[in-house]
Amino acid sequence: MDKRLAMDLQEMQQELIAIRHDIHANPELSMQEARTSKLVARKLKQYEFIVTEEVGTLESVPPGDRSIALRADMDTLKLVEESNVSYTSTVPEVMHAYGHDGHTAMLLDAAKYLSNHRNSFFGTVYFIFQPGEEKLEGAVAMMNDQLFERFPFDVIDGLHNSSGKPIGTFNIRFSPMMAASDRFLVTFQGTDGHGGAYSHLAMDATVLQAQFILALQTIVSRNISPNNAAVISVGAIQGGSFNSLNVMPSEIRIGGITRSFTKLVRDIIERRIKELVHGFAQSFGCTVQIEYNRLGCSTC
């Protein structure tokens, strides 16, 4: 790293840490980032940016005709923080455990540095602070609000911190870095029954559930080439009651996510999940409903 750059960043370090601690102590859920947005806007104005909602604009001196956007996310999810740090969350059951406090602080740090060195680049830099990343609402809302039309940049870059990586290193690749994301929710419905004397008259929902979850894992191992990466994970199962352990449930629900990098792999995963869903319903003599939603595409 250039010595002058290193010295400048060192001088800015305490402010960066303070911003990150402040955001961490005051986490906000998706599409509720009012306080964080105000903090970001206040800092950008302090750094002499043109601020429009969640976007700060900085032009070089002299101006140039190229443009780039840098993006960070601001929200978090419901989690209970169990730490003893001085900046622990002050919001019950909400915690910055995914690093978005760091993302926001880092982008503000970059904004301050470039504002202080407008002659070090040639063009326009847009700093985008995205709300609602965790619930997948923020990006869509910003695009529907004509983000790309109002801020016509040539390229957009982002990053995500990663624990376990050596400090001061970056991981990049010359193909999609972030996988496409899909979600599925499957509901099997059949006949309930007593788990003792009349179990033979009921749909064996729990066995169906177990076998179906195991079968999902064979999609990646047997239908996807070892040269490609993919993930299928079940994150939620529901069925029966701990208050009625002798009753076999008539309905079970299974929900999860998939990750893939190419359209081919994405298509295979969706097709095979739906084939397994209907195959299991037929073999267990029940009906089934499936909701399968394609969310974000893979990005470089």
CSV table of C-alpha atoms in Angstrom, one decimal:
chain,number,residue,atom,x,y,z
A,1,MET,CA,0.0,0.0,0.0
A,2,ASP,CA,1.2,3.5,-0.8
A,3,LYS,CA,2.7,5.1,2.4
A,4,ARG,CA,0.7,8.3,2.0
A,5,LEU,CA,-2.5,6.3,1.6
A,6,ALA,CA,-1.7,4.2,4.7
A,7,MET,CA,-1.0,7.3,6.7
A,8,ASP,CA,-4.3,9.0,5.7
A,9,LEU,CA,-6.3,5.9,6.5
A,10,GLN,CA,-4.5,5.6,9.8
A,11,GLU,CA,-5.6,9.1,10.7
A,12,MET,CA,-9.2,8.3,9.8
A,13,GLN,CA,-9.3,5.0,11.8
A,14,GLN,CA,-10.7,6.3,15.0
A,15,GLU,CA,-13.6,8.0,13.3
A,16,LEU,CA,-14.2,4.8,11.3
A,17,ILE,CA,-14.3,2.7,14.5
A,18,ALA,CA,-16.6,5.2,16.2
A,19,ILE,CA,-19.1,5.1,13.3
A,20,ARG,CA,-19.1,1.3,13.3
A,21,HIS,CA,-19.6,1.1,17.0
A,22,ASP,CA,-22.5,3.6,16.9
A,23,ILE,CA,-24.2,1.7,14.1
A,24,HIS,CA,-23.6,-1.6,15.9
A,25,ALA,CA,-25.1,-0.3,19.1
A,26,ASN,CA,-28.2,0.9,17.3
A,27,PRO,CA,-29.1,-1.8,14.7
A,28,GLU,CA,-32.2,-1.5,12.5
A,29,LEU,CA,-34.2,-4.1,10.7
A,30,SER,CA,-34.8,-4.2,7.0
A,31,MET,CA,-36.6,-1.1,5.6
A,32,GLN,CA,-36.5,0.5,9.0
A,33,GLU,CA,-33.1,2.1,8.8
A,34,ALA,CA,-34.2,5.6,9.6
A,35,ARG,CA,-31.5,6.4,12.2
A,36,THR,CA,-28.7,4.8,10.1
A,37,SER,CA,-29.8,6.7,7.0
A,38,LYS,CA,-29.7,10.0,8.9
A,39,LEU,CA,-26.2,9.2,10.2
A,40,VAL,CA,-25.0,8.4,6.7
A,41,ALA,CA,-26.6,11.5,5.2
A,42,ARG,CA,-25.1,13.7,7.9
A,43,LYS,CA,-21.6,12.3,7.3
A,44,LEU,CA,-21.8,12.6,3.6
A,45,LYS,CA,-22.9,16.2,3.8
A,46,GLN,CA,-20.0,16.8,6.2
A,47,TYR,CA,-17.7,15.3,3.6
A,48,GLU,CA,-19.2,17.8,1.0
A,49,PHE,CA,-21.2,15.3,-1.0
A,50,ILE,CA,-24.4,16.0,-2.9
A,51,VAL,CA,-26.8,13.8,-1.0
A,52,THR,CA,-30.0,12.3,-2.5
A,53,GLU,CA,-31.8,9.9,-0.2
A,54,GLU,CA,-29.4,6.9,0.2
A,55,VAL,CA,-27.0,8.0,-2.5
A,56,GLY,CA,-24.1,10.4,-2.2
A,57,THR,CA,-22.5,11.9,-5.3
A,58,LEU,CA,-18.8,13.0,-5.5
A,59,GLU,CA,-17.2,14.6,-8.5
A,60,SER,CA,-13.4,14.8,-9.1
A,61,VAL,CA,-11.5,18.0,-9.6
A,62,PRO,CA,-11.2,18.5,-12.5
A,63,PRO,CA,-14.4,16.6,-13.5
A,64,GLY,CA,-14.3,13.5,-15.7
A,65,ASP,CA,-16.7,11.6,-17.9
A,66,ARG,CA,-16.4,8.2,-16.3
A,67,SER,CA,-18.5,7.1,-13.3
A,68,ILE,CA,-18.5,4.3,-10.8
A,69,ALA,CA,-20.9,3.3,-7.9
A,70,LEU,CA,-19.8,1.8,-4.6
A,71,ARG,CA,-22.5,0.1,-2.5
A,72,ALA,CA,-23.0,-1.0,1.1
A,73,ASP,CA,-26.0,-2.4,3.0
A,74,MET,CA,-27.3,-1.0,6.3
A,75,ASP,CA,-29.8,-3.4,7.8
A,76,THR,CA,-29.8,-6.5,10.0
A,77,LEU,CA,-32.0,-9.3,11.3
A,78,LYS,CA,-33.6,-10.3,14.6
A,79,LEU,CA,-30.9,-11.8,16.8
A,80,VAL,CA,-30.1,-11.6,20.5
A,81,GLU,CA,-26.6,-10.2,21.1
A,82,GLU,CA,-24.7,-12.1,23.8
A,83,SER,CA,-21.5,-10.1,24.0
A,84,ASN,CA,-19.8,-7.9,26.6
A,85,VAL,CA,-18.4,-5.3,24.3
A,86,SER,CA,-18.9,-1.7,25.2
A,87,TYR,CA,-20.9,-1.1,22.0
A,88,THR,CA,-23.3,-4.0,22.3
A,89,SER,CA,-26.8,-3.7,20.8
A,90,THR,CA,-29.2,-1.4,22.7
A,91,VAL,CA,-32.2,-2.8,20.7
A,92,PRO,CA,-33.8,-5.9,22.2
A,93,GLU,CA,-33.5,-9.0,19.9
A,94,VAL,CA,-31.8,-7.1,17.1
A,95,MET,CA,-28.1,-7.3,16.4
A,96,HIS,CA,-25.6,-6.5,13.7
A,97,ALA,CA,-24.2,-10.1,13.3
A,98,TYR,CA,-23.8,-10.0,9.5
A,99,GLY,CA,-21.3,-7.2,9.2
A,100,HIS,CA,-23.5,-4.5,7.7
A,101,ASP,CA,-22.4,-2.1,10.4
A,102,GLY,CA,-18.9,-2.6,9.1
A,103,HIS,CA,-19.9,-2.3,5.5
A,104,THR,CA,-21.6,1.1,6.1
A,105,ALA,CA,-18.7,2.4,8.1
A,106,MET,CA,-16.1,1.3,5.5
A,107,LEU,CA,-18.0,3.0,2.7
A,108,LEU,CA,-18.3,6.2,4.7
A,109,ASP,CA,-14.5,5.9,5.3
A,110,ALA,CA,-13.9,5.6,1.6
A,111,ALA,CA,-16.2,8.5,1.0
A,112,LYS,CA,-14.2,10.7,3.3
A,113,TYR,CA,-10.9,9.7,1.8
A,114,LEU,CA,-12.0,10.4,-1.8
A,115,SER,CA,-13.6,13.7,-0.7
A,116,ASN,CA,-10.2,14.7,0.7
A,117,HIS,CA,-8.5,13.6,-2.5
A,118,ARG,CA,-10.7,14.7,-5.4
A,119,ASN,CA,-7.7,15.1,-7.6
A,120,SER,CA,-6.7,11.5,-7.2
A,121,PHE,CA,-9.4,10.2,-9.6
A,122,PHE,CA,-11.1,11.4,-12.8
A,123,GLY,CA,-14.9,11.2,-12.9
A,124,THR,CA,-17.9,10.7,-10.6
A,125,VAL,CA,-18.3,8.3,-7.7
A,126,TYR,CA,-21.7,7.4,-6.4
A,127,PHE,CA,-21.9,6.0,-2.9
A,128,ILE,CA,-25.0,3.9,-2.5
A,129,PHE,CA,-26.2,2.9,1.0
A,130,GLN,CA,-28.8,0.2,0.5
A,131,PRO,CA,-31.7,-0.5,2.9
A,132,GLY,CA,-33.5,-3.8,3.2
A,133,GLU,CA,-30.9,-6.2,1.9
A,134,GLU,CA,-31.7,-9.0,4.3
A,135,LYS,CA,-35.4,-9.2,3.2
A,136,LEU,CA,-34.5,-8.6,-0.5
A,137,GLU,CA,-36.7,-5.5,-0.6
A,138,GLY,CA,-34.3,-2.7,-0.7
A,139,ALA,CA,-32.6,-3.2,-4.0
A,140,VAL,CA,-35.9,-3.7,-5.8
A,141,ALA,CA,-37.3,-0.5,-4.2
A,142,MET,CA,-34.3,1.5,-5.3
A,143,MET,CA,-34.4,0.2,-8.8
A,144,ASN,CA,-38.2,0.9,-9.0
A,145,ASP,CA,-37.2,4.4,-7.8
A,146,GLN,CA,-35.1,4.8,-11.0
A,147,LEU,CA,-31.8,4.4,-9.3
A,148,PHE,CA,-30.0,3.5,-12.5
A,149,GLU,CA,-31.6,6.3,-14.5
A,150,ARG,CA,-31.0,9.0,-11.9
A,151,PHE,CA,-27.4,7.9,-11.3
A,152,PRO,CA,-26.0,6.6,-14.6
A,153,PHE,CA,-22.8,4.8,-13.5
A,154,ASP,CA,-20.6,2.7,-15.7
A,155,VAL,CA,-20.0,-0.1,-13.1
A,156,ILE,CA,-21.0,-0.8,-9.5
A,157,ASP,CA,-18.8,-2.5,-7.0
A,158,GLY,CA,-19.5,-3.9,-3.5
A,159,LEU,CA,-17.9,-6.2,-0.9
A,160,HIS,CA,-18.8,-8.4,2.0
A,161,ASN,CA,-16.6,-8.9,5.0
A,162,SER,CA,-15.6,-12.5,5.8
A,163,SER,CA,-14.4,-13.8,9.2
A,164,GLY,CA,-11.4,-16.1,9.1
A,165,LYS,CA,-9.7,-14.3,6.3
A,166,PRO,CA,-6.3,-12.7,7.0
A,167,ILE,CA,-6.5,-9.0,7.8
A,168,GLY,CA,-5.7,-6.8,4.9
A,169,THR,CA,-6.5,-9.3,2.2
A,170,PHE,CA,-9.3,-9.4,-0.4
A,171,ASN,CA,-10.8,-12.3,-2.2
A,172,ILE,CA,-11.9,-11.8,-5.8
A,173,ARG,CA,-12.7,-14.0,-8.8
A,174,PHE,CA,-13.2,-13.5,-12.5
A,175,SER,CA,-16.6,-15.1,-12.6
A,176,PRO,CA,-19.8,-14.6,-10.5
A,177,MET,CA,-18.8,-14.0,-6.8
A,178,MET,CA,-22.2,-14.0,-5.3
A,179,ALA,CA,-24.6,-16.9,-6.0
A,180,ALA,CA,-28.2,-16.7,-7.3
A,181,SER,CA,-30.7,-17.2,-4.5
A,182,ASP,CA,-34.0,-19.1,-4.7
A,183,ARG,CA,-36.5,-20.1,-2.0
A,184,PHE,CA,-38.9,-23.0,-1.8
A,185,LEU,CA,-41.8,-23.8,0.5
A,186,VAL,CA,-43.4,-27.3,0.3
A,187,THR,CA,-46.6,-28.3,2.0
A,188,PHE,CA,-47.6,-32.0,2.0
A,189,GLN,CA,-51.2,-32.7,3.1
A,190,GLY,CA,-52.8,-36.0,3.8
A,191,THR,CA,-54.6,-38.0,6.5
A,192,ASP,CA,-53.8,-37.7,10.2
A,193,GLY,CA,-54.2,-40.5,12.6
A,194,HIS,CA,-53.3,-42.1,15.9
A,195,GLY,CA,-49.7,-43.1,16.1
A,196,GLY,CA,-50.4,-46.3,17.9
A,197,ALA,CA,-53.3,-48.6,16.9
A,198,TYR,CA,-54.3,-46.8,13.7
A,199,SER,CA,-51.0,-45.5,12.3
A,200,HIS,CA,-51.5,-47.6,9.2
A,201,LEU,CA,-54.5,-45.4,8.2
A,202,ALA,CA,-52.5,-42.1,8.3
A,203,MET,CA,-50.1,-40.5,6.0
A,204,ASP,CA,-46.7,-41.0,7.7
A,205,ALA,CA,-45.8,-37.4,7.5
A,206,THR,CA,-42.7,-37.4,9.6
A,207,VAL,CA,-41.1,-40.2,7.6
A,208,LEU,CA,-42.0,-38.4,4.4
A,209,GLN,CA,-40.4,-35.3,5.8
A,210,ALA,CA,-37.2,-37.0,6.7
A,211,GLN,CA,-36.9,-38.9,3.5
A,212,PHE,CA,-37.7,-35.8,1.4
A,213,ILE,CA,-35.0,-33.7,3.1
A,214,LEU,CA,-32.4,-36.4,2.6
A,215,ALA,CA,-33.5,-36.8,-1.1
A,216,LEU,CA,-32.9,-33.0,-1.6
A,217,GLN,CA,-29.3,-33.5,-0.8
A,218,THR,CA,-28.8,-36.0,-3.7
A,219,ILE,CA,-29.6,-33.3,-6.2
A,220,VAL,CA,-26.3,-31.5,-5.8
A,221,SER,CA,-24.3,-34.8,-5.3
A,222,ARG,CA,-25.9,-36.6,-8.3
A,223,ASN,CA,-27.4,-34.1,-10.7
A,224,ILE,CA,-24.9,-31.3,-10.6
A,225,SER,CA,-21.4,-31.6,-12.1
A,226,PRO,CA,-18.5,-31.6,-9.6
A,227,ASN,CA,-17.1,-28.7,-11.7
A,228,ASN,CA,-20.1,-26.5,-10.6
A,229,ALA,CA,-21.0,-25.2,-7.1
A,230,ALA,CA,-24.5,-25.4,-5.7
A,231,VAL,CA,-26.2,-25.6,-2.3
A,232,ILE,CA,-29.6,-26.7,-1.2
A,233,SER,CA,-30.4,-26.1,2.5
A,234,VAL,CA,-33.6,-26.7,4.5
A,235,GLY,CA,-34.0,-24.0,7.1
A,236,ALA,CA,-37.4,-24.7,8.5
A,237,ILE,CA,-39.7,-27.7,9.1
A,238,GLN,CA,-43.1,-27.7,10.7
A,239,GLY,CA,-45.6,-30.5,11.6
A,240,GLY,CA,-47.3,-32.1,14.5
A,241,SER,CA,-47.4,-30.9,18.1
A,242,PHE,CA,-45.3,-31.7,21.2
A,243,ASN,CA,-48.6,-31.6,23.1
A,244,SER,CA,-50.0,-34.5,21.1
A,245,LEU,CA,-47.1,-36.9,20.5
A,246,ASN,CA,-49.4,-39.8,19.8
A,247,VAL,CA,-51.0,-38.0,16.8
A,248,MET,CA,-49.6,-38.3,13.4
A,249,PRO,CA,-50.0,-34.9,11.6
A,250,SER,CA,-52.0,-34.4,8.5
A,251,GLU,CA,-49.8,-31.6,7.2
A,252,ILE,CA,-46.1,-30.9,7.1
A,253,ARG,CA,-44.2,-27.9,5.8
A,254,ILE,CA,-40.6,-27.7,4.6
A,255,GLY,CA,-38.8,-24.6,3.6
A,256,GLY,CA,-35.4,-23.8,2.4
A,257,ILE,CA,-33.0,-22.0,0.0
A,258,THR,CA,-30.8,-22.8,-3.0
A,259,ARG,CA,-27.6,-21.2,-4.3
A,260,SER,CA,-26.1,-21.5,-7.7
A,261,PHE,CA,-23.9,-19.5,-10.1
A,262,THR,CA,-25.2,-20.5,-13.6
A,263,LYS,CA,-28.6,-20.6,-15.2
A,264,LEU,CA,-28.1,-24.2,-16.2
A,265,VAL,CA,-27.5,-25.3,-12.6
A,266,ARG,CA,-30.3,-23.1,-11.4
A,267,ASP,CA,-32.7,-24.7,-13.9
A,268,ILE,CA,-31.6,-28.2,-12.9
A,269,ILE,CA,-32.1,-27.6,-9.2
A,270,GLU,CA,-35.6,-26.2,-9.6
A,271,ARG,CA,-36.7,-29.0,-12.0
A,272,ARG,CA,-35.4,-31.7,-9.7
A,273,ILE,CA,-36.9,-30.2,-6.5
A,274,LYS,CA,-40.3,-30.1,-8.2
A,275,GLU,CA,-39.9,-33.7,-9.5
A,276,LEU,CA,-39.1,-34.9,-6.0
A,277,VAL,CA,-42.0,-33.0,-4.5
A,278,HIS,CA,-44.5,-34.6,-6.8
A,279,GLY,CA,-42.9,-38.0,-6.6
A,280,PHE,CA,-43.0,-38.1,-2.9
A,281,ALA,CA,-46.6,-36.9,-2.8
A,282,GLN,CA,-47.6,-39.8,-5.1
A,283,SER,CA,-45.6,-42.4,-3.3
A,284,PHE,CA,-47.1,-41.4,0.1
A,285,GLY,CA,-50.6,-40.9,-1.2
A,286,CYS,CA,-51.0,-37.2,-0.3
A,287,THR,CA,-51.4,-33.9,-2.0
A,288,VAL,CA,-48.7,-31.2,-2.2
A,289,GLN,CA,-48.3,-27.5,-2.9
A,290,ILE,CA,-45.0,-25.9,-3.7
A,291,GLU,CA,-44.0,-22.3,-3.8
A,292,TYR,CA,-40.7,-21.7,-5.7
A,293,ASN,CA,-39.4,-18.2,-6.0
A,294,ARG,CA,-36.3,-17.1,-7.9
A,295,LEU,CA,-34.8,-14.1,-6.1
A,296,GLY,CA,-31.5,-12.4,-6.9
A,297,CYS,CA,-29.3,-13.5,-9.8
A,298,SER,CA,-25.6,-14.3,-9.5
A,299,THR,CA,-23.4,-11.3,-9.6
A,300,CYS,CA,-19.7,-10.7,-10.3
